[in-house]
Short mmCIF file of C-alpha atoms in Angstrom, two decimals:
data_model
loop_
_atom_site.label_atom_id
_atom_site.label_comp_id
_atom_site.label_asym_id
_atom_site.label_seq_id
_atom_site.Cartn_x
_atom_site.Cartn_y
_atom_site.Cartn_z
CA MET A 843 -101.93 78.90 191.74
CA ASN A 844 -98.81 77.04 190.33
CA MET A 845 -96.55 79.08 193.07
CA ILE A 846 -98.86 78.05 195.75
CA LEU A 847 -99.12 74.26 194.69
CA THR A 848 -95.11 74.16 194.21
CA SER A 849 -94.64 75.79 197.73
CA SER A 850 -97.02 73.28 199.20
CA ALA A 851 -94.93 70.23 197.43
CA PHE A 852 -91.87 71.80 199.50
CA ILE A 853 -93.36 72.69 202.85
CA PHE A 854 -95.34 69.50 203.60
CA PRO A 855 -92.39 67.24 203.60
CA LEU A 856 -90.53 69.70 205.93
CA ILE A 857 -93.47 68.97 208.48
CA THR A 858 -94.12 65.53 207.74
CA VAL A 859 -90.53 63.81 207.20
CA PRO A 860 -89.18 64.95 210.83
CA TYR A 861 -91.98 63.88 212.53
CA VAL A 862 -92.22 60.28 210.55
CA SER A 863 -88.45 59.71 210.71
CA ARG A 864 -88.47 60.07 214.45
CA VAL A 865 -91.52 57.89 215.00
CA LEU A 866 -90.93 55.15 212.53
CA SER A 867 -87.08 54.96 212.68
CA PRO A 868 -84.86 54.17 209.59
CA THR A 869 -86.56 50.65 209.48
CA GLY A 870 -90.05 51.67 209.76
CA THR A 871 -89.49 54.53 206.72
CA GLY A 872 -87.35 52.14 204.69
CA ALA A 873 -89.99 49.52 204.45
CA VAL A 874 -92.43 51.94 203.36
CA ALA A 875 -90.10 53.72 201.04
CA PHE A 876 -89.38 50.47 199.36
CA GLY A 877 -93.04 49.26 199.29
CA GLN A 878 -93.78 53.00 197.48
CA SER A 879 -90.85 52.36 194.68
CA ILE A 880 -92.58 49.09 194.05
CA GLY A 881 -96.08 50.66 193.57
CA GLY A 882 -94.47 53.70 191.85
CA TYR A 883 -92.66 51.22 189.30
CA PHE A 884 -95.77 49.31 188.01
CA ALA A 885 -97.71 52.76 188.05
CA THR A 886 -95.31 54.24 185.92
CA ILE A 887 -95.22 51.66 183.53
CA ALA A 888 -99.26 51.35 183.44
CA LEU A 889 -99.54 54.99 182.63
CA LEU A 890 -97.63 54.70 179.41
CA GLY A 891 -97.00 58.13 179.13
CA ILE A 892 -100.60 59.39 178.89
CA PRO A 893 -99.97 62.00 181.48
CA GLN A 894 -97.73 63.89 179.01
CA TYR A 895 -99.52 62.68 175.80
CA GLY A 896 -102.90 63.72 177.23
CA ILE A 897 -102.14 66.99 178.13
CA ARG A 898 -100.88 67.93 174.77
CA GLU A 899 -103.75 66.21 172.93
CA CYS A 900 -106.64 67.23 175.11
CA ALA A 901 -105.33 70.92 174.83
CA LYS A 902 -105.73 70.79 171.08
CA VAL A 903 -109.40 69.87 171.29
CA ARG A 904 -110.55 71.37 174.32
CA ASP A 905 -112.88 73.85 172.78
CA ASP A 906 -114.78 70.76 170.64
CA SER A 907 -116.55 68.71 173.57
CA ALA A 908 -117.37 66.02 171.24
CA LYS A 909 -113.82 65.31 170.25
CA LEU A 910 -112.67 66.16 173.67
CA SER A 911 -115.14 63.41 175.07
CA THR A 912 -113.82 60.83 172.46
CA LEU A 913 -110.41 61.55 173.16
CA VAL A 914 -110.75 60.97 176.85
CA ARG A 915 -112.80 57.87 176.49
CA GLU A 916 -109.90 56.27 174.20
CA LEU A 917 -107.12 57.33 176.76
CA LEU A 918 -109.05 55.66 179.31
CA CYS A 919 -109.77 52.50 177.52
CA ILE A 920 -105.94 52.36 177.24
CA LEU A 921 -105.20 52.89 180.91
CA ALA A 922 -107.74 50.29 181.76
CA VAL A 923 -106.14 47.65 179.62
CA SER A 924 -102.38 48.81 180.60
CA SER A 925 -103.18 49.11 184.57
CA THR A 926 -105.07 45.60 184.51
CA ILE A 927 -102.08 44.10 182.87
CA MET A 928 -99.75 45.92 185.39
CA TYR A 929 -101.69 44.60 188.38
CA ALA A 930 -102.06 41.39 187.36
CA THR A 931 -98.10 41.31 186.89
CA PHE A 932 -97.58 42.92 190.44
CA LEU A 933 -99.94 40.02 191.94
CA VAL A 934 -97.56 37.70 190.23
CA CYS A 935 -94.62 38.95 191.57
CA LEU A 936 -95.97 39.45 194.92
CA PHE A 937 -96.41 35.71 195.50
CA THR A 938 -93.36 34.48 193.66
CA VAL A 939 -90.50 37.22 194.55
CA PRO A 940 -89.43 36.32 198.29
CA ARG A 941 -88.67 40.28 198.91
CA LEU A 942 -91.94 41.26 198.22
CA SER A 943 -93.55 38.53 200.12
CA GLN A 944 -92.02 39.43 203.44
CA ASP A 945 -94.43 42.12 203.86
CA ARG A 946 -97.70 41.30 201.48
CA PRO A 947 -99.72 43.66 203.32
CA LEU A 948 -97.73 46.42 202.81
CA MET A 949 -97.49 45.75 199.07
CA LEU A 950 -100.97 45.48 198.84
CA ILE A 951 -101.53 48.75 200.11
CA CYS A 952 -98.79 50.74 197.82
CA SER A 953 -100.18 48.68 194.95
CA ALA A 954 -103.21 50.92 195.24
CA MET A 955 -100.96 53.41 193.63
CA ILE A 956 -101.59 51.55 190.27
CA VAL A 957 -105.09 51.93 189.93
CA LEU A 958 -105.49 55.40 191.62
CA SER A 959 -102.75 56.97 189.33
CA SER A 960 -104.02 55.54 186.31
CA PHE A 961 -107.57 56.81 186.57
CA GLY A 962 -106.75 60.03 188.22
CA VAL A 963 -107.21 62.06 184.98
CA GLU A 964 -104.76 64.76 186.37
CA TRP A 965 -103.40 65.27 182.64
CA PHE A 966 -107.28 66.18 181.58
CA TYR A 967 -107.48 69.02 184.17
CA GLN A 968 -104.03 70.31 183.33
CA ALA A 969 -104.86 70.46 179.78
CA ILE A 970 -108.25 72.62 180.30
CA GLU A 971 -106.16 74.58 182.93
CA GLN A 972 -108.52 73.77 186.09
CA TYR A 973 -105.29 74.65 188.23
CA GLY A 974 -107.67 76.48 190.90
CA TYR A 975 -109.38 72.93 191.28
CA ILE A 976 -105.94 71.04 191.30
CA THR A 977 -104.35 73.43 193.78
CA VAL A 978 -107.30 73.52 196.17
CA ARG A 979 -107.68 69.84 195.91
CA ASN A 980 -104.13 68.84 196.52
CA ILE A 981 -103.57 71.15 199.36
CA ALA A 982 -106.97 69.77 200.98
CA PHE A 983 -105.81 66.24 200.71
CA LYS A 984 -102.35 66.97 202.18
CA ILE A 985 -103.68 68.69 205.28
CA THR A 986 -105.95 65.63 205.45
CA GLY A 987 -103.09 63.34 205.37
CA LEU A 988 -101.21 65.39 207.72
CA ALA A 989 -104.13 65.08 210.23
CA LEU A 990 -104.40 61.51 209.95
CA MET A 991 -100.62 61.11 210.39
CA LEU A 992 -100.72 62.94 213.54
CA ALA A 993 -103.66 61.00 214.77
CA PHE A 994 -102.76 57.46 213.87
CA VAL A 995 -98.81 57.25 213.63
CA HIS A 996 -97.28 57.17 217.07
CA ASP A 997 -94.71 54.13 217.00
CA THR A 998 -92.57 52.04 214.62
CA ASN A 999 -95.49 49.19 214.26
CA ASP A 1000 -97.46 51.99 212.44
CA TYR A 1001 -95.61 51.89 209.40
CA ARG A 1002 -98.47 50.19 207.65
CA ILE A 1003 -100.88 52.98 208.74
CA TYR A 1004 -98.48 55.56 207.24
CA ALA A 1005 -98.09 53.80 204.07
CA LEU A 1006 -101.88 53.93 203.66
CA ILE A 1007 -102.33 57.37 204.86
CA THR A 1008 -99.47 58.42 202.24
CA VAL A 1009 -101.59 56.77 199.55
CA ILE A 1010 -104.70 58.48 200.54
CA ALA A 1011 -102.70 61.75 200.60
CA SER A 1012 -101.08 61.52 197.43
CA TYR A 1013 -103.57 59.51 195.42
CA GLY A 1014 -106.82 59.95 197.17
CA SER A 1015 -107.67 63.02 195.46
CA ASN A 1016 -107.74 61.11 192.05
CA ILE A 1017 -111.25 59.35 192.87
CA LEU A 1018 -112.52 63.12 193.14
CA ASN A 1019 -110.89 63.59 189.40
CA LEU A 1020 -112.77 60.57 188.21
CA ILE A 1021 -116.25 61.40 189.91
CA ARG A 1022 -116.07 65.21 188.65
CA LEU A 1023 -114.99 64.20 185.33
CA HIS A 1024 -118.77 63.71 183.89
CA ARG A 1025 -119.13 67.43 183.96
CA PHE A 1026 -116.67 67.97 181.27
CA VAL A 1027 -116.84 64.65 179.40
CA SER A 1028 -119.89 62.59 178.05
CA PHE A 1029 -119.69 58.66 178.39
CA THR A 1030 -122.90 58.45 176.93
CA ALA A 1031 -122.15 60.15 173.33
CA GLY A 1032 -122.12 57.52 170.42
CA GLY A 1033 -119.19 57.05 167.85
CA LYS A 1034 -116.84 54.33 167.47
CA LEU A 1035 -113.28 54.67 169.46
CA ASN A 1036 -110.36 54.56 167.49
CA ILE A 1037 -107.78 53.61 170.31
CA ARG A 1038 -105.22 52.49 167.64
CA ARG A 1039 -104.48 56.05 166.28
CA HIS A 1040 -102.99 56.82 169.53
CA PHE A 1041 -100.04 53.74 169.45
CA ARG A 1042 -97.62 55.44 167.17
CA PRO A 1043 -97.53 59.28 168.57
CA MET A 1044 -97.62 57.90 172.22
CA LEU A 1045 -94.26 55.86 171.56
CA SER A 1046 -91.84 58.67 172.41
CA PHE A 1047 -93.96 59.35 175.17
CA ILE A 1048 -94.20 56.17 176.53
CA VAL A 1049 -90.18 55.84 176.34
CA ILE A 1050 -89.49 59.06 178.09
CA SER A 1051 -92.44 58.42 180.58
CA ILE A 1052 -91.18 54.88 181.66
CA SER A 1053 -87.58 55.49 181.00
CA SER A 1054 -87.43 58.61 183.61
CA GLY A 1055 -90.04 57.14 186.04
CA VAL A 1056 -87.97 53.95 186.54
CA TYR A 1057 -84.89 55.85 186.16
CA LEU A 1058 -85.78 58.03 189.42
CA GLN A 1059 -86.73 55.03 191.31
CA ILE A 1060 -84.03 52.33 190.30
CA ASP A 1061 -81.79 53.20 192.77
CA MET A 1062 -84.41 52.50 195.66
CA LEU A 1063 -85.48 49.32 194.01
CA ILE A 1064 -82.13 47.88 193.77
CA LEU A 1065 -81.12 48.74 197.36
CA GLY A 1066 -84.37 47.32 198.60
CA LEU A 1067 -84.10 44.10 196.76
CA MET A 1068 -80.37 43.71 197.67
CA SER A 1069 -80.33 44.91 201.37
CA SER A 1070 -82.33 45.47 204.31
CA ASN A 1071 -85.19 47.92 205.25
CA THR A 1072 -83.02 49.83 207.61
CA MET A 1073 -80.39 50.73 204.93
CA VAL A 1074 -83.22 51.72 202.44
CA GLY A 1075 -84.62 53.88 205.30
CA ILE A 1076 -81.26 55.56 205.66
CA TYR A 1077 -81.02 56.16 202.06
CA GLN A 1078 -84.43 57.40 201.46
CA LEU A 1079 -83.85 60.44 203.91
CA ALA A 1080 -80.95 61.42 201.86
CA VAL A 1081 -83.14 61.15 198.63
CA LYS A 1082 -85.75 63.25 200.31
CA ILE A 1083 -83.67 65.88 201.44
CA LYS A 1084 -81.97 65.92 198.14
CA THR A 1085 -85.51 66.05 196.26
CA LEU A 1086 -86.58 69.34 198.54
CA LEU A 1087 -83.55 71.19 197.28
CA LEU A 1088 -84.31 70.10 193.69
CA THR A 1089 -87.98 71.06 194.14
CA CYS A 1090 -86.95 74.40 195.24
CA ILE A 1091 -84.26 75.09 192.55
CA ASN A 1092 -86.94 74.01 189.80
CA SER A 1093 -89.70 75.73 191.19
CA LEU A 1094 -87.91 79.14 191.01
CA GLY A 1095 -87.50 79.00 187.21
CA GLY A 1096 -89.77 76.25 185.97
CA VAL A 1097 -92.79 78.37 185.42
CA LEU A 1098 -91.14 80.36 182.67
CA LEU A 1099 -90.06 77.19 180.47
CA PRO A 1100 -93.31 77.00 178.39
CA ARG A 1101 -92.36 80.22 176.54
CA LEU A 1102 -89.48 78.29 174.90
CA SER A 1103 -92.27 76.32 172.98
CA TYR A 1104 -93.79 79.81 172.05
CA TYR A 1105 -90.47 81.08 170.75
CA TYR A 1106 -89.85 77.97 168.89
CA ALA A 1107 -93.07 77.76 167.42
CA ASN A 1108 -92.74 81.35 165.78
CA GLY A 1109 -89.56 81.17 164.67
CA ARG A 1110 -88.01 83.49 167.29
CA GLU A 1111 -84.75 81.29 168.01
CA ASP A 1112 -82.77 84.33 169.08
CA ASN A 1113 -85.20 84.92 172.09
CA ALA A 1114 -85.38 81.13 172.65
CA ASP A 1115 -81.45 81.04 172.71
CA ASN A 1116 -81.34 84.12 174.83
CA LEU A 1117 -83.97 82.51 177.52
CA PHE A 1118 -82.48 79.12 177.22
CA GLY A 1119 -79.09 80.63 178.49
CA ARG A 1120 -80.28 82.65 181.17
CA PHE A 1121 -82.21 79.58 182.58
CA LEU A 1122 -78.92 77.64 182.11
CA HIS A 1123 -76.94 80.48 184.07
CA PHE A 1124 -79.68 80.69 186.67
CA SER A 1125 -79.90 77.00 187.62
CA LEU A 1126 -76.04 76.67 187.51
CA ILE A 1127 -75.84 79.76 190.44
CA ILE A 1128 -78.65 78.24 192.46
CA SER A 1129 -77.91 74.35 191.91
CA VAL A 1130 -74.10 75.03 192.59
CA ALA A 1131 -75.08 76.73 195.94
CA ALA A 1132 -77.08 74.28 196.85
CA SER A 1133 -74.91 71.00 196.13
CA LEU A 1134 -72.04 72.43 198.12
CA LEU A 1135 -74.29 73.56 201.18
CA GLY A 1136 -75.64 70.08 201.17
CA ILE A 1137 -72.23 68.54 201.25
CA VAL A 1138 -70.92 71.25 203.89
CA CYS A 1139 -74.01 70.82 206.30
CA SER A 1140 -74.96 67.26 205.65
CA PRO A 1141 -74.32 65.94 209.15
CA GLN A 1142 -76.38 69.01 210.60
CA LEU A 1143 -79.17 68.48 207.93
CA VAL A 1144 -79.71 64.77 208.49
CA ILE A 1145 -80.06 65.19 212.57
CA ILE A 1146 -82.37 68.03 212.34
CA ILE A 1147 -84.66 66.57 209.58
CA GLY A 1148 -84.30 62.91 210.46
CA GLY A 1149 -83.02 62.59 214.25
CA ALA A 1150 -80.11 60.98 215.60
CA GLN A 1151 -80.93 57.58 214.08
CA PHE A 1152 -80.13 58.73 210.82
CA THR A 1153 -76.74 60.00 211.46
CA ALA A 1154 -75.38 57.46 208.85
CA SER A 1155 -77.42 59.29 206.24
CA ALA A 1156 -74.99 62.27 206.01
CA ILE A 1157 -72.60 60.49 203.53
CA PRO A 1158 -75.16 59.14 201.24
CA LEU A 1159 -76.54 62.89 201.41
CA ALA A 1160 -73.40 64.51 200.67
CA ILE A 1161 -72.65 62.40 197.69
CA ALA A 1162 -76.30 62.64 196.43
CA VAL A 1163 -76.55 66.42 196.59
CA THR A 1164 -73.47 66.47 194.09
CA ALA A 1165 -75.77 65.43 191.22
CA LEU A 1166 -78.16 68.71 191.98
CA PRO A 1167 -76.19 70.97 189.50
CA PHE A 1168 -76.65 68.16 186.66
CA ALA A 1169 -80.44 67.40 187.66
CA ALA A 1170 -81.35 70.88 187.52
CA VAL A 1171 -79.64 71.49 184.05
CA ASN A 1172 -81.13 68.30 182.59
CA ALA A 1173 -84.56 69.38 183.62
CA ILE A 1174 -83.99 72.65 181.29
CA LEU A 1175 -82.46 70.92 178.51
CA GLN A 1176 -85.03 68.22 178.75
CA GLN A 1177 -87.67 70.74 178.38
CA THR A 1178 -85.96 72.39 175.48
CA LEU A 1179 -85.83 69.24 173.56
CA LEU A 1180 -89.54 68.61 173.93
CA ALA A 1181 -90.16 72.53 173.12
CA ASP A 1182 -88.49 72.05 169.85
CA GLY A 1183 -90.17 69.16 168.70
CA GLY A 1184 -87.27 66.74 169.94
CA GLU A 1185 -89.48 63.97 171.48
CA LYS A 1186 -87.41 61.20 170.00
CA GLN A 1187 -83.99 62.72 170.92
CA ALA A 1188 -85.57 63.32 174.48
CA SER A 1189 -86.73 59.70 174.91
CA ALA A 1190 -83.14 58.49 173.60
CA ALA A 1191 -81.45 60.38 176.28
CA THR A 1192 -83.71 59.61 178.95
CA PHE A 1193 -83.24 55.84 178.05
CA ILE A 1194 -79.56 55.88 178.29
CA GLY A 1195 -79.80 57.64 181.71
CA LEU A 1196 -82.00 54.58 182.61
CA PHE A 1197 -79.09 52.04 181.04
CA ILE A 1198 -76.48 53.96 183.01
CA ALA A 1199 -78.51 54.01 186.30
CA LEU A 1200 -79.31 50.37 185.93
CA ALA A 1201 -75.56 49.10 185.31
CA VAL A 1202 -73.82 51.47 188.11
CA ASN A 1203 -76.58 50.49 190.75
CA LEU A 1204 -76.26 46.73 190.32
CA ALA A 1205 -72.27 47.15 190.42
CA LEU A 1206 -72.00 49.56 193.54
CA ILE A 1207 -74.88 48.76 195.73
CA PRO A 1208 -73.60 45.20 196.41
CA VAL A 1209 -70.33 46.93 197.48
CA LEU A 1210 -71.26 50.13 198.96
CA GLY A 1211 -74.90 50.05 199.66
CA ALA A 1212 -76.53 53.28 200.41
CA ASN A 1213 -73.37 55.13 199.27
CA GLY A 1214 -73.34 53.00 195.80
CA ALA A 1215 -77.03 54.04 195.14
CA ALA A 1216 -76.32 57.77 195.57
CA LEU A 1217 -73.41 57.17 193.25
CA GLY A 1218 -75.20 55.60 191.03
CA ASN A 1219 -77.63 58.45 190.81
CA ILE A 1220 -74.70 60.77 189.99
CA CYS A 1221 -73.41 58.72 187.20
CA ALA A 1222 -76.90 58.57 185.58
CA GLU A 1223 -77.53 62.27 185.94
CA ILE A 1224 -73.77 62.99 184.46
CA GLY A 1225 -74.44 60.53 181.62
CA THR A 1226 -77.89 61.86 180.70
CA PHE A 1227 -76.33 65.66 180.78
CA ILE A 1228 -73.62 64.95 178.27
CA VAL A 1229 -76.23 63.30 175.73
CA ARG A 1230 -78.82 65.97 176.33
CA ALA A 1231 -75.92 68.47 176.14
CA TRP A 1232 -74.62 66.95 172.79
CA LEU A 1233 -77.89 66.62 171.24
CA LEU A 1234 -78.22 70.73 171.85
CA ARG A 1235 -74.59 70.97 171.07
CA SER A 1236 -75.17 73.94 168.35
CA ARG A 1237 -77.43 76.05 170.88
CA MET A 1238 -74.81 75.20 173.61
CA ARG A 1239 -71.54 76.56 171.78
CA SER A 1240 -73.00 80.21 171.71
CA ILE A 1241 -74.66 79.81 175.07
CA ILE A 1242 -71.82 78.47 177.11
CA LYS A 1243 -69.84 81.95 176.92
CA LEU A 1244 -72.98 83.64 178.68
CA LEU A 1245 -72.69 81.11 181.88
CA ASN A 1246 -69.65 82.82 183.47
CA LEU A 1247 -68.51 79.50 184.77
CA PRO A 1248 -65.05 80.85 185.89
CA LYS A 1249 -67.09 83.33 188.26
CA ILE A 1250 -69.22 80.58 189.41
CA LEU A 1251 -66.12 78.48 190.08
CA MET A 1252 -64.48 81.25 191.91
CA ALA A 1253 -67.61 81.98 194.08
CA SER A 1254 -67.78 78.00 194.98
CA VAL A 1255 -64.19 78.05 196.20
CA THR A 1256 -64.74 81.27 198.37
CA GLY A 1257 -67.83 79.74 199.94
CA SER A 1258 -66.46 76.68 200.54
CA VAL A 1259 -63.15 77.99 202.20
CA VAL A 1260 -65.25 80.26 204.28
CA ALA A 1261 -67.55 77.31 205.30
CA GLY A 1262 -64.31 75.38 205.99
CA LEU A 1263 -62.98 78.20 208.34
CA VAL A 1264 -66.43 78.25 210.14
CA TRP A 1265 -66.53 74.73 210.58
CA VAL A 1266 -63.01 74.61 212.03
CA PHE A 1267 -63.23 77.59 214.56
CA ALA A 1268 -67.01 77.97 215.55
CA VAL A 1269 -68.71 74.56 214.58
CA PRO A 1270 -67.05 72.57 217.50
CA HIS A 1271 -68.59 74.76 220.18
CA MET A 1272 -72.33 74.91 219.14
CA ALA A 1273 -75.42 72.67 219.21
CA THR A 1274 -76.37 71.46 215.99
CA PHE A 1275 -78.83 73.85 214.72
CA PRO A 1276 -76.76 77.10 215.47
CA GLN A 1277 -73.99 75.02 213.51
CA LEU A 1278 -76.25 74.83 210.49
CA VAL A 1279 -77.18 78.46 210.55
CA CYS A 1280 -73.51 79.55 210.69
CA LEU A 1281 -72.37 77.33 208.03
CA GLY A 1282 -75.00 78.39 205.61
CA LEU A 1283 -74.74 81.87 206.54
CA GLY A 1284 -71.11 81.93 206.13
CA PHE A 1285 -71.31 79.96 202.73
CA SER A 1286 -74.05 82.02 201.49
CA ILE A 1287 -72.49 85.48 202.16
CA ALA A 1288 -69.18 84.56 200.72
CA TYR A 1289 -70.59 82.88 197.82
CA GLY A 1290 -73.04 85.72 196.84
CA GLY A 1291 -70.44 88.37 197.73
CA THR A 1292 -68.06 86.83 195.49
CA LEU A 1293 -70.39 86.96 192.63
CA LEU A 1294 -71.29 90.56 193.46
CA ILE A 1295 -67.57 91.39 193.21
CA VAL A 1296 -66.85 89.73 190.13
CA ARG A 1297 -70.12 91.40 188.69
CA ASP A 1298 -71.72 88.31 187.55
CA GLN A 1299 -74.21 89.35 185.04
CA LEU A 1300 -77.30 87.68 186.07
CA VAL A 1301 -76.60 88.64 190.06
CA MET A 1302 -75.96 92.24 188.99
CA GLU A 1303 -79.33 92.30 186.91
CA VAL A 1304 -81.37 90.92 189.66
CA CYS A 1305 -79.75 93.19 192.45
CA GLY A 1306 -80.33 96.02 189.67
CA ARG A 1307 -83.98 95.22 189.72
CA LEU A 1308 -84.43 94.62 193.50
CA LEU A 1309 -82.40 97.70 194.83
CA PRO A 1310 -84.33 100.73 193.48
CA ARG A 1311 -87.55 99.18 194.64
CA ARG A 1312 -86.14 99.83 198.37
CA HIS A 1313 -85.76 103.24 197.85
CA ARG A 1314 -89.32 103.99 196.42
#
C-alpha cells in the first residue's frame, strides 16, 4: 500500500502539471503557488508538530480504547485552539498586507488548508495502521481532482477554480477522516482531559515541524512577496520537477528506514550502522545521477512538462536540482537522528536550516529573483547537511569509507562527458523529446557502466541479485 501511495504522489503530478502549466500560464500557476505557500505556512504552524507527535503517542496506546480516545480528544482540543488562532492571524494579514490583499478570493480559498489540515487526523489513521483506507481514499480524491480539473479549468481565468480543486483533491479527504473517527474514538466518554501533559514532550516536534515546514516554503513565500506571480510561476515549475525527482529517490529507500528504530531500540548498533551506510550509499548513487541529469536536461524538461512559456524555468531548475544529493542524504540523517532518540538535535539542525534559508533568500531574491530562491534552497540544504553530519560524526567516520565516493565521482564525470558529447553532436538536430531521450540514455549508460567497471560494491550486489533470476 505504501508503494501504491508513493507512486500516486509521483504519477498524478506528471499528468496534472503539464496540463495546468499550459492552460494557466506562468502568471496563473504562480498566483496559485503563492496562495498555497501562504495557506501552507499558516497550516504548518497551526499543526504544532502533532502529525509526528500524534503518530508516536497513539501507537503507544492503540490497544487501550479508553486511553486512545482521551489522547485523541486532547490533541484535537489543542488543534482547535491553534487553528483558531492561526486563522484569525491569517485574516488580519489578509486585510493588512498589501500583497495578500491583491487577490483575497484566492487567499480565502487557500486558507481552507489551515482548517482541513488541522482536523484531518491523518496521524491517527497512520498510528493504527489503516494504510489500506489511507491509500484508497487519497487515490480516489486525486482522481476526483483530476476529473474536476479537466472539466472546469480551461483558460487563464480559471486559476481560482484550479486552486479550489487542488484544495479539494489534497485536503477534502480529511473531512472523511473526521466523520469516520467515531468508529475508533469515543467522544462521549467521561474523564477529565489533561492537555498540559503534552506541552513539554511536544516541544521538539513543534520546532521540527514548524522549522521544516516553513523552511520548505520560505523560498516561494519570499519570492511571492518580493516579485510578481509570473516570477513565482517560473520558479514553481522548477520546484515541482525537483520535488518529483526527490520523491522518486526517497520512495526507493524510505520504506526500510523504520528498521533503524528497531535496531537502536534493541542495542544492535552494528546492524544499524550497516543499514545507515547502505542507505547513504544508495541515496548518493541515485541522487547524484538525478541531479546531473536534471542539470543536463533542464531545457528539455521544462519545455516537455511546462511548455514553451516556461523556458525561463530552465536555469532555476538546473540550480535547484544541485541540491538533490544533499536533500536525499538529509532525509536519511534526519530519520537516523529521530530513530536514535535525538529529537532535540534534529530540531536544532532543522531550525538552523530555516535560518540559513531565510537569510540567503532575503539577500539573493531581490537581486537574482527565481535563481536567488533556488540558490537559497541549496545553501539551506548544505548547511543542514553539515550540522546533521556533525551531530552523527561518530557514525559518519566509520561509514564514509563504505560510500565509495571516488567511484561515484568517476561515474559522474564519465556520464557528464558522454552527455556533453551527445549534446554537441546529436542534440542540435533533434526535436525536444528525442533530445531528452538521447541525453538521458547517454548519461545513464555511461554512469551505470562506469560503476560496474569500477565494481562499486552496492551496484555489483544489486546486479548479482537480479541477474541470476533472469536465468531461472
